[in-house]
XYZ file of C-alpha atoms in Angstrom:
654
model
C 34.726 -36.393 51.883
C 32.442 -35.801 54.406
C 28.166 -36.654 53.505
C 27.472 -33.058 53.835
C 30.255 -32.291 51.231
C 29.088 -34.493 48.646
C 25.241 -33.606 48.820
C 26.825 -29.354 48.417
C 28.775 -31.337 44.856
C 25.500 -33.633 43.915
C 23.336 -30.855 44.605
C 24.121 -28.121 41.593
C 23.959 -31.163 39.016
C 21.136 -32.255 40.459
C 19.084 -28.973 40.362
C 20.182 -28.949 36.741
C 18.952 -32.139 35.664
C 15.847 -31.575 37.531
C 15.440 -27.434 35.851
C 16.174 -29.452 32.423
C 13.223 -32.459 32.923
C 10.970 -29.672 34.082
C 11.527 -26.930 32.150
C 11.477 -29.050 28.604
C 7.892 -28.956 29.396
C 7.787 -25.352 29.480
C 8.458 -25.729 25.536
C 6.356 -23.130 23.578
C 3.379 -25.016 21.552
C 2.495 -23.945 18.103
C -0.198 -21.397 18.456
C 0.259 -20.319 21.695
C 2.635 -16.940 22.808
C 5.696 -17.321 24.677
C 4.875 -16.652 28.253
C 7.041 -14.637 29.981
C 5.360 -13.938 32.864
C 4.588 -17.201 34.485
C 3.076 -16.109 37.838
C 3.743 -18.582 40.828
C 1.403 -21.457 42.762
C -0.753 -22.848 39.000
C -2.166 -18.941 38.461
C -0.172 -18.128 34.426
C -0.430 -14.833 34.096
C 0.825 -13.787 30.652
C 0.171 -9.999 28.597
C -3.129 -11.050 27.047
C -4.918 -10.291 23.261
C -5.731 -6.832 25.411
C -2.513 -5.273 26.266
C -3.274 -5.981 29.827
C 0.331 -7.759 31.735
C -1.920 -9.507 34.665
C -4.759 -10.968 32.556
C -5.653 -14.877 34.149
C -5.163 -17.679 30.727
C -8.440 -18.724 32.167
C -10.619 -15.586 31.861
C -9.054 -14.393 28.704
C -11.789 -14.659 25.981
C -9.451 -14.415 22.946
C -7.674 -17.756 23.539
C -10.470 -20.260 22.221
C -8.239 -23.208 23.113
C -7.969 -22.693 26.868
C -5.087 -25.290 29.420
C -6.223 -28.668 30.171
C -4.800 -30.066 33.569
C -2.873 -32.931 34.128
C -1.573 -34.861 30.857
C -3.372 -35.400 29.136
C -2.925 -34.237 25.542
C -4.203 -32.619 22.343
C -5.099 -34.760 18.922
C -1.082 -34.496 18.158
C -0.414 -35.707 21.069
C 1.115 -32.502 22.994
C 0.357 -31.562 26.339
C -2.468 -28.447 26.671
C -1.166 -26.799 29.641
C -0.420 -22.986 28.834
C 3.381 -22.961 27.149
C 4.806 -20.445 30.525
C 2.610 -23.038 33.139
C 5.240 -25.183 34.841
C 3.701 -28.506 36.429
C 5.890 -27.681 39.302
C 6.496 -24.104 40.069
C 7.101 -24.836 43.443
C 10.079 -25.826 42.486
C 11.029 -23.483 39.544
C 10.248 -20.584 40.244
C 11.591 -19.076 37.362
C 9.936 -17.727 33.541
C 12.679 -19.642 31.115
C 15.112 -22.340 30.731
C 18.355 -22.813 30.005
C 19.861 -22.545 26.549
C 21.715 -25.932 26.816
C 18.647 -27.095 27.489
C 15.485 -25.787 26.189
C 14.822 -23.099 23.100
C 11.673 -21.623 23.761
C 11.404 -20.212 19.676
C 11.239 -24.065 18.551
C 8.190 -26.335 18.199
C 6.783 -28.882 20.871
C 7.936 -31.610 18.424
C 11.897 -30.375 18.142
C 12.547 -33.091 16.991
C 10.311 -32.886 13.415
C 11.209 -30.833 11.187
C 7.159 -28.778 10.858
C 5.332 -29.493 7.783
C 4.023 -27.596 5.369
C 0.574 -25.901 6.581
C -2.722 -27.814 4.428
C -4.264 -25.223 3.108
C -7.848 -23.804 4.849
C -10.399 -21.117 4.775
C -9.169 -18.375 5.726
C -11.350 -17.578 9.155
C -14.310 -14.232 8.324
C -12.427 -11.049 10.045
C -13.062 -9.684 13.265
C -15.647 -7.336 12.921
C -15.291 -3.127 14.002
C -18.258 -1.050 14.033
C -15.206 1.833 13.573
C -16.147 3.639 10.358
C -12.277 5.315 10.974
C -11.193 8.179 11.620
C -9.790 11.426 10.163
C -6.746 14.154 12.149
C -3.788 16.576 10.901
C -1.231 15.464 10.234
C 0.902 18.601 9.727
C -1.007 22.029 9.302
C 0.606 23.771 5.826
C 2.848 21.505 4.035
C 4.060 24.346 1.746
C 3.441 23.053 -1.792
C 0.240 21.453 -2.812
C -0.027 17.255 -3.554
C -0.284 17.258 -6.714
C 2.125 14.029 -7.490
C 3.190 11.501 -4.586
C 5.355 8.668 -4.072
C 6.346 6.339 -1.340
C 10.094 5.486 -0.262
C 11.579 2.907 1.054
C 12.917 5.657 4.086
C 9.462 6.369 4.886
C 9.475 9.789 2.757
C 7.057 10.538 1.026
C 8.190 12.365 -2.134
C 5.570 15.251 -3.096
C 5.240 17.800 -5.640
C 3.419 20.369 -8.256
C 4.767 23.045 -10.898
C 6.729 25.885 -11.109
C 5.316 27.737 -13.772
C 1.761 28.473 -12.247
C 3.364 30.640 -8.614
C 5.004 30.628 -5.915
C 3.592 27.523 -2.815
C 3.577 28.701 0.361
C 6.718 27.479 1.419
C 10.311 29.136 0.693
C 13.125 27.208 -0.909
C 16.065 26.023 2.217
C 19.009 26.468 0.952
C 17.715 29.503 -0.708
C 17.065 29.206 -4.658
C 15.602 31.440 -7.000
C 14.211 30.858 -10.938
C 11.621 33.624 -12.493
C 8.520 33.945 -11.773
C 5.944 32.722 -14.061
C 2.493 33.299 -13.010
C 1.164 33.264 -10.304
C -1.657 35.717 -8.045
C -2.435 39.013 -8.679
C 0.338 41.736 -7.383
C 3.869 38.739 -7.653
C 6.046 40.321 -8.457
C 10.212 39.970 -9.273
C 11.672 36.346 -8.289
C 9.856 33.346 -7.747
C 12.263 31.819 -4.366
C 9.684 29.014 -2.858
C 9.874 26.222 -3.070
C 7.788 23.251 -6.011
C 8.529 19.764 -4.395
C 8.891 18.686 -0.390
C 9.942 15.132 1.137
C 7.854 14.969 3.715
C 8.495 12.516 6.277
C 5.835 10.305 7.172
C 6.818 9.372 11.121
C 6.991 13.041 11.866
C 5.632 15.121 9.982
C 8.183 17.371 9.126
C 9.134 19.234 5.589
C 12.085 19.298 3.533
C 11.932 21.252 0.238
C 13.873 19.952 -2.783
C 14.509 21.877 -6.095
C 13.066 20.951 -9.147
C 14.157 23.236 -12.282
C 11.529 21.498 -14.947
C 7.669 21.907 -14.809
C 6.400 17.726 -13.910
C 2.575 19.589 -13.885
C 0.734 16.403 -14.361
C 3.905 13.565 -14.987
C 4.365 9.902 -14.265
C 6.234 8.727 -12.380
C 7.016 5.430 -10.129
C 9.879 3.602 -7.541
C 12.019 1.796 -9.074
C 13.715 -1.464 -8.165
C 16.912 0.393 -6.129
C 14.284 2.459 -4.551
C 14.582 5.566 -6.215
C 11.704 8.030 -7.914
C 11.599 8.266 -11.346
C 9.954 10.911 -12.896
C 8.677 11.520 -16.182
C 8.119 14.491 -18.490
C 5.442 17.301 -17.246
C 5.071 20.847 -18.878
C 7.088 22.891 -20.903
C 10.256 22.761 -20.233
C 9.422 19.430 -17.959
C 7.565 17.433 -21.406
C 10.319 15.258 -22.516
C 12.466 15.914 -18.768
C 13.447 12.724 -17.387
C 14.225 13.241 -13.190
C 15.471 10.938 -10.750
C 16.162 11.411 -6.527
C 17.776 8.759 -4.881
C 16.862 8.772 -1.634
C 20.060 6.024 -0.622
C 22.451 8.350 -3.070
C 21.094 11.315 -3.568
C 19.835 15.047 -1.646
C 18.414 16.332 -4.840
C 16.906 15.237 -8.483
C 18.800 14.614 -11.392
C 17.827 15.943 -14.446
C 17.737 14.947 -17.881
C 15.597 17.600 -20.115
C 14.595 15.966 -24.038
C 15.167 12.371 -22.651
C 12.932 11.241 -23.672
C 11.190 9.990 -27.251
C 7.646 12.488 -27.271
C 6.126 15.350 -24.979
C 5.229 13.124 -21.876
C 1.728 15.578 -20.530
C -0.479 13.111 -18.663
C 0.679 9.919 -19.801
C 1.294 6.868 -17.761
C 4.478 4.962 -16.273
C 5.278 1.418 -14.964
C 7.321 -1.060 -13.990
C 8.184 -4.375 -15.966
C 9.787 -7.247 -15.266
C 13.001 -6.635 -16.359
C 13.037 -3.664 -14.146
C 12.803 -1.382 -17.036
C 9.865 1.390 -17.053
C 7.574 1.614 -20.420
C 5.919 5.102 -20.054
C 2.511 5.325 -22.697
C 1.046 7.443 -23.277
C 0.701 11.714 -22.939
C -1.790 14.631 -24.265
C -0.724 14.630 -28.900
C 1.630 10.997 -28.084
C -0.325 8.347 -29.500
C 2.784 6.181 -28.819
C 5.056 4.742 -25.499
C 8.486 4.137 -25.458
C 10.484 1.385 -22.826
C 13.379 3.373 -20.935
C 15.988 2.446 -17.497
C 15.659 2.851 -14.541
C 18.277 4.542 -13.343
C 20.004 6.459 -16.434
C 19.700 9.781 -17.884
C 20.792 8.739 -21.223
C 19.474 5.243 -23.235
C 19.241 4.462 -26.886
C 14.974 5.382 -27.255
C 12.339 2.712 -27.832
C 9.742 3.689 -28.828
C 6.542 1.936 -29.935
C 2.931 3.484 -32.210
C 0.086 2.238 -30.085
C -2.717 3.055 -32.622
C -5.219 2.722 -29.414
C -4.611 6.082 -27.608
C -5.090 7.650 -31.336
C -8.795 5.367 -31.182
C -9.866 6.402 -28.521
C -9.435 10.291 -28.199
C -12.482 12.980 -28.644
C -12.593 16.549 -28.855
C -12.269 16.534 -25.511
C -9.545 13.759 -25.412
C -10.290 11.434 -22.218
C -8.050 9.028 -22.820
C -5.193 10.785 -21.050
C -3.079 8.702 -18.229
C -4.538 5.523 -19.229
C -4.825 2.545 -16.603
C -1.431 0.220 -17.562
C -1.254 -2.694 -14.824
C 1.649 -5.367 -15.810
C 0.140 -9.135 -15.969
C 1.580 -12.267 -14.767
C 2.193 -13.116 -19.046
C 4.316 -10.652 -18.931
C 2.309 -8.558 -21.178
C 0.580 -5.210 -20.350
C -3.051 -4.589 -20.088
C -3.583 -1.100 -21.422
C -7.248 1.770 -21.146
C -8.047 3.817 -22.506
C -11.144 6.081 -22.115
C -13.697 3.040 -22.911
C -11.337 0.607 -24.358
C -8.658 -1.994 -24.084
C -6.488 -4.624 -24.876
C -3.284 -6.626 -23.955
C 0.044 -5.915 -25.283
C 3.127 -7.014 -25.585
C 5.142 -3.913 -24.559
C 8.408 -5.310 -26.406
C 6.270 -5.904 -29.663
C 3.820 -3.392 -30.261
C 1.689 -6.448 -30.857
C -1.575 -6.040 -29.572
C -2.422 -10.096 -28.763
C -5.836 -8.995 -27.923
C -8.407 -6.832 -27.584
C -11.558 -6.294 -24.623
C -14.972 -5.533 -24.298
C -16.123 -2.217 -23.823
C -17.153 -0.513 -21.047
C -19.749 1.139 -21.971
C -21.274 3.505 -19.920
C -19.155 7.184 -20.732
C -15.455 8.039 -19.997
C -13.032 6.622 -17.518
C -9.963 8.566 -17.844
C -9.027 11.880 -18.354
C -10.431 13.832 -17.829
C -13.935 12.600 -16.755
C -10.625 10.787 -14.977
C -12.452 7.380 -13.065
C -10.137 5.219 -11.091
C -9.127 1.756 -11.764
C -6.705 -0.722 -9.940
C -5.774 -4.416 -10.547
C -7.808 -6.556 -7.779
C -5.337 -8.493 -5.771
C -3.035 -11.231 -6.677
C -4.339 -14.552 -4.660
C -1.099 -16.502 -4.453
C -1.425 -18.417 -2.181
C -2.571 -21.162 -4.456
C -1.666 -24.272 -5.874
C -0.160 -23.629 -9.463
C 0.965 -19.922 -8.375
C 2.275 -19.302 -12.081
C -1.196 -19.139 -13.117
C -3.456 -17.102 -10.852
C -6.836 -14.717 -12.090
C -6.256 -11.618 -11.960
C -9.354 -9.221 -12.712
C -8.984 -5.356 -12.969
C -11.867 -2.560 -12.071
C -13.067 0.886 -13.509
C -15.097 2.762 -11.696
C -16.358 6.166 -12.069
C -16.308 9.129 -14.559
C -19.104 11.090 -16.429
C -19.644 11.523 -20.260
C -17.759 11.743 -23.367
C -19.005 14.983 -22.770
C -18.834 16.205 -20.210
C -16.030 18.527 -19.960
C -16.861 20.521 -22.827
C -19.922 21.679 -20.560
C -17.636 22.390 -17.692
C -14.361 23.260 -19.044
C -14.977 27.193 -19.373
C -18.293 29.200 -17.799
C -20.719 29.598 -18.484
C -20.096 25.900 -15.966
C -22.664 22.340 -16.356
C -21.999 20.409 -14.481
C -22.544 16.736 -14.960
C -23.262 14.496 -12.021
C -20.154 11.452 -12.128
C -21.008 8.305 -12.947
C -21.861 5.883 -9.862
C -20.220 2.025 -12.197
C -17.818 0.488 -11.815
C -16.583 -2.136 -13.879
C -14.474 -5.641 -13.677
C -12.731 -7.650 -15.921
C -11.021 -11.156 -15.656
C -8.687 -10.314 -17.451
C -6.844 -13.234 -17.682
C -9.777 -15.200 -19.525
C -10.768 -15.161 -22.532
C -14.552 -13.853 -23.487
C -15.386 -12.856 -20.368
C -17.674 -8.994 -19.929
C -17.192 -6.452 -17.393
C -19.798 -7.047 -14.148
C -21.245 -4.077 -12.821
C -21.967 -2.741 -10.183
C -22.820 0.900 -8.081
C -20.805 2.209 -5.827
C -22.877 4.354 -2.663
C -22.631 8.360 -4.882
C -20.705 9.187 -8.099
C -17.628 9.895 -7.995
C -14.621 12.083 -9.955
C -11.151 12.704 -9.635
C -11.153 10.048 -6.793
C -8.753 7.929 -5.614
C -8.934 4.253 -4.848
C -6.251 2.668 -2.950
C -5.534 -1.533 -2.177
C -5.687 -1.767 1.317
C -2.714 -3.880 3.290
C -5.884 -6.474 3.988
C -7.508 -7.063 0.283
C -10.030 -3.994 0.129
C -10.178 -0.962 -1.897
C -10.313 2.309 -0.127
C -11.785 4.290 -2.645
C -11.320 8.231 -2.075
C -11.166 11.412 -2.541
C -13.492 13.289 -6.234
C -16.590 14.837 -6.439
C -19.293 14.137 -7.236
C -20.398 16.529 -10.463
C -17.934 17.837 -13.512
C -14.908 16.509 -14.491
C -10.863 17.495 -13.398
C -8.937 20.885 -14.733
C -9.644 23.943 -12.420
C -13.063 24.724 -11.194
C -14.561 21.880 -13.339
C -16.313 19.966 -10.066
C -18.790 20.534 -7.068
C -20.246 18.964 -4.647
C -16.555 17.599 -2.680
C -16.838 13.385 -2.269
C -16.419 13.707 1.125
C -17.194 10.006 2.490
C -14.303 7.315 1.788
C -15.551 3.883 0.526
C -14.559 0.279 1.208
C -14.686 -2.293 -1.791
C -14.515 -5.911 0.198
C -13.531 -7.389 -2.913
C -14.664 -11.527 -2.171
C -17.580 -9.503 -0.504
C -21.129 -11.365 -2.695
C -21.999 -8.035 -4.913
C -24.575 -5.643 -3.578
C -22.871 -6.473 -0.923
C -19.873 -4.319 -1.149
C -19.330 -1.668 -0.751
C -19.419 1.064 2.809
C -19.353 3.594 3.224
C -16.876 4.877 6.301
C -16.142 7.748 8.065
C -16.667 11.571 6.271
C -13.602 14.027 6.632
C -14.445 17.569 6.380
C -11.565 18.805 4.022
C -12.884 19.517 -0.483
C -10.264 16.873 -1.715
C -10.968 17.896 -5.564
C -8.240 18.822 -8.423
C -4.473 17.903 -7.825
C -4.894 16.160 -4.232
C -3.864 12.423 -3.604
C -4.076 9.732 -1.025
C -1.193 7.119 -0.247
C -0.997 3.925 2.484
C 1.976 4.241 5.323
C 3.686 1.314 6.772
C 1.486 1.659 9.989
C -1.561 0.662 7.474
C -3.358 4.773 7.591
C -3.546 6.827 4.394
C -1.492 10.101 4.240
C -4.605 12.884 2.565
C -3.071 15.837 1.291
C -3.259 18.542 -1.740
C -6.430 19.667 -3.680
C -6.008 22.891 -5.527
C -8.890 23.245 -8.096
C -7.037 26.597 -8.967
C -4.864 28.273 -11.874
C -2.697 29.071 -9.021
C -2.242 29.429 -5.305
C -5.187 30.751 -3.822
C -6.236 30.887 0.424
C -9.397 33.055 0.620
C -12.130 34.976 -0.882
C -10.994 37.993 0.377
C -8.244 38.520 -2.548
C -9.776 35.564 -4.900
C -13.438 36.500 -5.072
C -13.865 34.366 -7.679
C -12.309 31.357 -5.404
C -15.027 28.302 -4.148
C -11.924 25.998 -3.007
C -9.534 26.488 -1.608
C -5.269 25.736 -2.302
C -5.508 22.699 0.726
C -1.468 22.713 2.259
C -3.170 20.822 5.164
C -1.829 16.682 5.607
C -4.593 14.421 6.872
C -4.503 10.610 8.085
C -7.179 8.508 7.773
C -6.580 5.036 10.051
C -9.425 2.921 8.243
C -11.217 0.415 10.143
C -8.516 -2.294 11.250
C -7.249 0.078 13.044
C -10.382 0.234 15.241
C -8.657 0.601 18.506
C -10.762 -2.830 20.130
C -9.284 -4.948 17.087
C -5.103 -3.937 18.600
C -5.349 -6.247 20.286
C -5.135 -8.892 17.374
C -2.434 -6.692 15.481
C 0.328 -8.610 15.009
C 3.801 -7.325 14.453
C 6.216 -8.526 13.774
C 9.878 -8.421 14.311
C 12.033 -6.657 11.437
C 15.325 -7.781 12.670
C 14.511 -11.756 13.038
C 12.975 -11.675 9.597
C 14.284 -11.778 5.911
C 13.748 -8.815 3.631
C 15.982 -9.637 0.933
C 13.774 -11.806 -1.155
C 14.624 -13.700 -4.216
C 11.989 -14.626 -7.113
C 10.491 -18.098 -5.760
C 11.904 -18.867 -2.401
C 10.923 -19.677 1.125
C 11.350 -16.834 3.119
C 10.825 -16.399 6.868
C 8.811 -13.760 8.633
C 8.720 -13.974 12.494
C 6.157 -12.159 14.494
C 4.801 -11.935 18.028
C 0.938 -12.550 18.282
C -0.807 -13.474 21.771
C -3.229 -15.800 19.504
C -3.510 -18.650 18.391
C -3.681 -20.017 14.779
C -3.140 -21.504 11.895
C -3.071 -20.642 8.649
C -6.981 -19.913 8.391
C -6.148 -17.050 10.363
C -3.608 -15.932 8.814
C -2.538 -14.345 5.025
C 0.752 -11.989 3.831
C 0.459 -10.146 1.022
C 2.850 -7.425 -0.303
C 2.188 -3.995 -1.445
C 3.826 -1.780 -4.408
C 4.100 1.672 -3.370
C 2.140 3.660 -6.566
C 3.129 6.976 -7.758
C 0.044 9.045 -7.531
C -1.700 12.082 -9.167
C -5.358 12.847 -10.962
C -6.976 9.954 -9.458
C -4.720 7.218 -10.926
C -2.452 4.884 -8.747
C -0.003 4.107 -11.643
C 2.514 0.587 -10.260
C -0.173 -0.228 -7.710
C -0.658 -3.951 -6.985
C -1.423 -5.775 -3.864
C 0.233 -10.306 -3.879
C -1.133 -12.602 -1.387
C 2.175 -14.824 -0.791
C 1.724 -18.802 -0.873
C 2.413 -19.554 2.583
C 4.375 -22.543 3.759
C 4.499 -22.504 7.818
C 2.042 -20.090 10.064
C 2.626 -20.375 14.164
C 2.065 -17.048 16.701
C 5.930 -16.557 16.284
C 6.593 -18.345 12.829
C 5.657 -17.676 9.461
C 7.072 -19.234 6.293
C 6.235 -17.687 2.706
C 6.538 -18.178 -0.588
C 8.055 -15.128 -3.094
C 6.106 -14.488 -6.242
C 7.612 -17.389 -9.010
C 8.738 -13.625 -11.839
C 9.727 -10.769 -11.972
C 5.790 -10.827 -14.014
C 4.207 -11.393 -10.540
C 6.462 -9.060 -8.733
C 8.268 -6.829 -11.020
C 11.823 -6.383 -8.721
C 11.812 -3.494 -6.233
C 10.177 -2.446 -2.621
C 7.555 -3.494 -0.900
C 5.618 -3.101 2.082
C 4.924 -6.729 3.728
C 2.174 -7.074 5.875
C 0.963 -10.221 7.977
C -2.613 -9.588 7.871
C -4.444 -11.213 11.415
C -8.192 -11.691 10.380
C -8.562 -8.129 8.399
C -5.731 -6.843 10.543
C -2.736 -5.611 8.890
C 0.796 -5.466 10.964
C 2.729 -2.485 10.274
C 4.528 -3.160 7.442
C 7.977 -4.663 6.964
C 9.641 -3.125 3.581
C 10.997 -6.186 1.555
C 13.245 -5.824 -1.596
C 13.141 -8.742 -4.502
C 14.744 -9.280 -7.363
């Protein structure tokens, strides 16, 4: 063979070997992005933090660790040139390596398994002056959102009542029932829908049928992703309803399934996947029901706390109830609270009274558990706190219920209590403004959004005035006196029978508000009307959705991430983030979307999960150790980068 022939034969082999040698220098280092835009002549271009494709690495202020020329190494011995930059680009103008010689998705040190990340103090959140923004998502949803539940198909189910006149949308397919109540002059049948399925991505509406009145009912999402609704009014007092979006097109309903009238009751999920339904008007008891059956034996227990806290005007309806890490439940009614064993009815511990007045319906304060931090050495022994805000005096409803009405100022104070500490006392501080009938939502970041409601009066028809239009951010990890921050106000009053829900994209869905006994839209037809029935749907963008923060927002690669989780196990979340990060930059939160009505979000909880490994491509996370911390079912999982959350990914744990 001629020398030329030998060269031709050997050239591809030599080229491949050389390519493998130099492309091995192109592995992704921990904390740096995959570079699919490597340029020529030693100038590295990449899709930068601000979204521009041709941003010079050296000029990007977001990267606090700049590349070093030559063979200088960092403290861990890694070469410090940016990923994607070839040492000899004139030889290899390709932005990739052959898979048999290298793997872009492995760390620089491919010979060792990555060690568990040493826990570090979290870095401060990115700073923005953005106070949030509002937009109309749908000008007329047809049904006022008295109750709302987000489901894993990204549809929100909401409904009002079937016995107080017509709604503003016809049932489709057509379905009529006897007209009960309603506007002056309404006659004949009621052929409108009183429940809808609302697509939170497209704002499309599908009407749904409800036969038995769900007015002022309770509910929650079951472990298999169904909405389980309990109680209501009249024929709905003891009705159980199940809507599974993966199996059914409509609600399955069974009247008489419950052991007592559950009107203004609270429903939460227990560690074993069953529900406990607590209270209701004149129901001083609770019961445990399965989450997936319409027929079951009765399990009812007396609850003296509800009898002890019932005032002349009640003030103990829709009690605040939360599952605790030991499997017991926290029950708060009016101003008193206990820790209760739900399976025996035994009061484990009585807690201090929250002084000042009444906090539950119709005084209607707000409450939620603070985020539960599992990113600690012993996640089975964690601290749990609850916060209760707003409300009104014990006799406020006596003066606001009927004309001539008098509206007492709502409370400004919040009480915060460590439930896991014996002898703990309520710590108080004031909100920027008084609020009753508000909603308190746990944001993906671990902050709390206080929104909706009124500044004077109570719940009930026409029983409040001065809508509170200004949302407030409560930051539980800041020092007392620095925790509250007012945000951009809306111009639409959201008072009695309004709701709010956290969405996967981090926005807040705001809907409902009907202070009237039936739908009223204008003073011409209803001269006594003060606040019209509100059918407009809004979305609120919190400060973490500021335009200038989007460059820091992680993206979860759902196809490559684990979604079916088991207790006490590690799982992987693949992300895309154009930033150098370590554990101090990241937290992973898991949120249980609640059933929200009358200012209380039932089943709401947010867990901060344990971290094992953090890079800008892969996060290894530890699930909660048991259902006592995270009852089985569907959650939204967020990766939060210094206060900026990713879009949430639905996960299921059992």
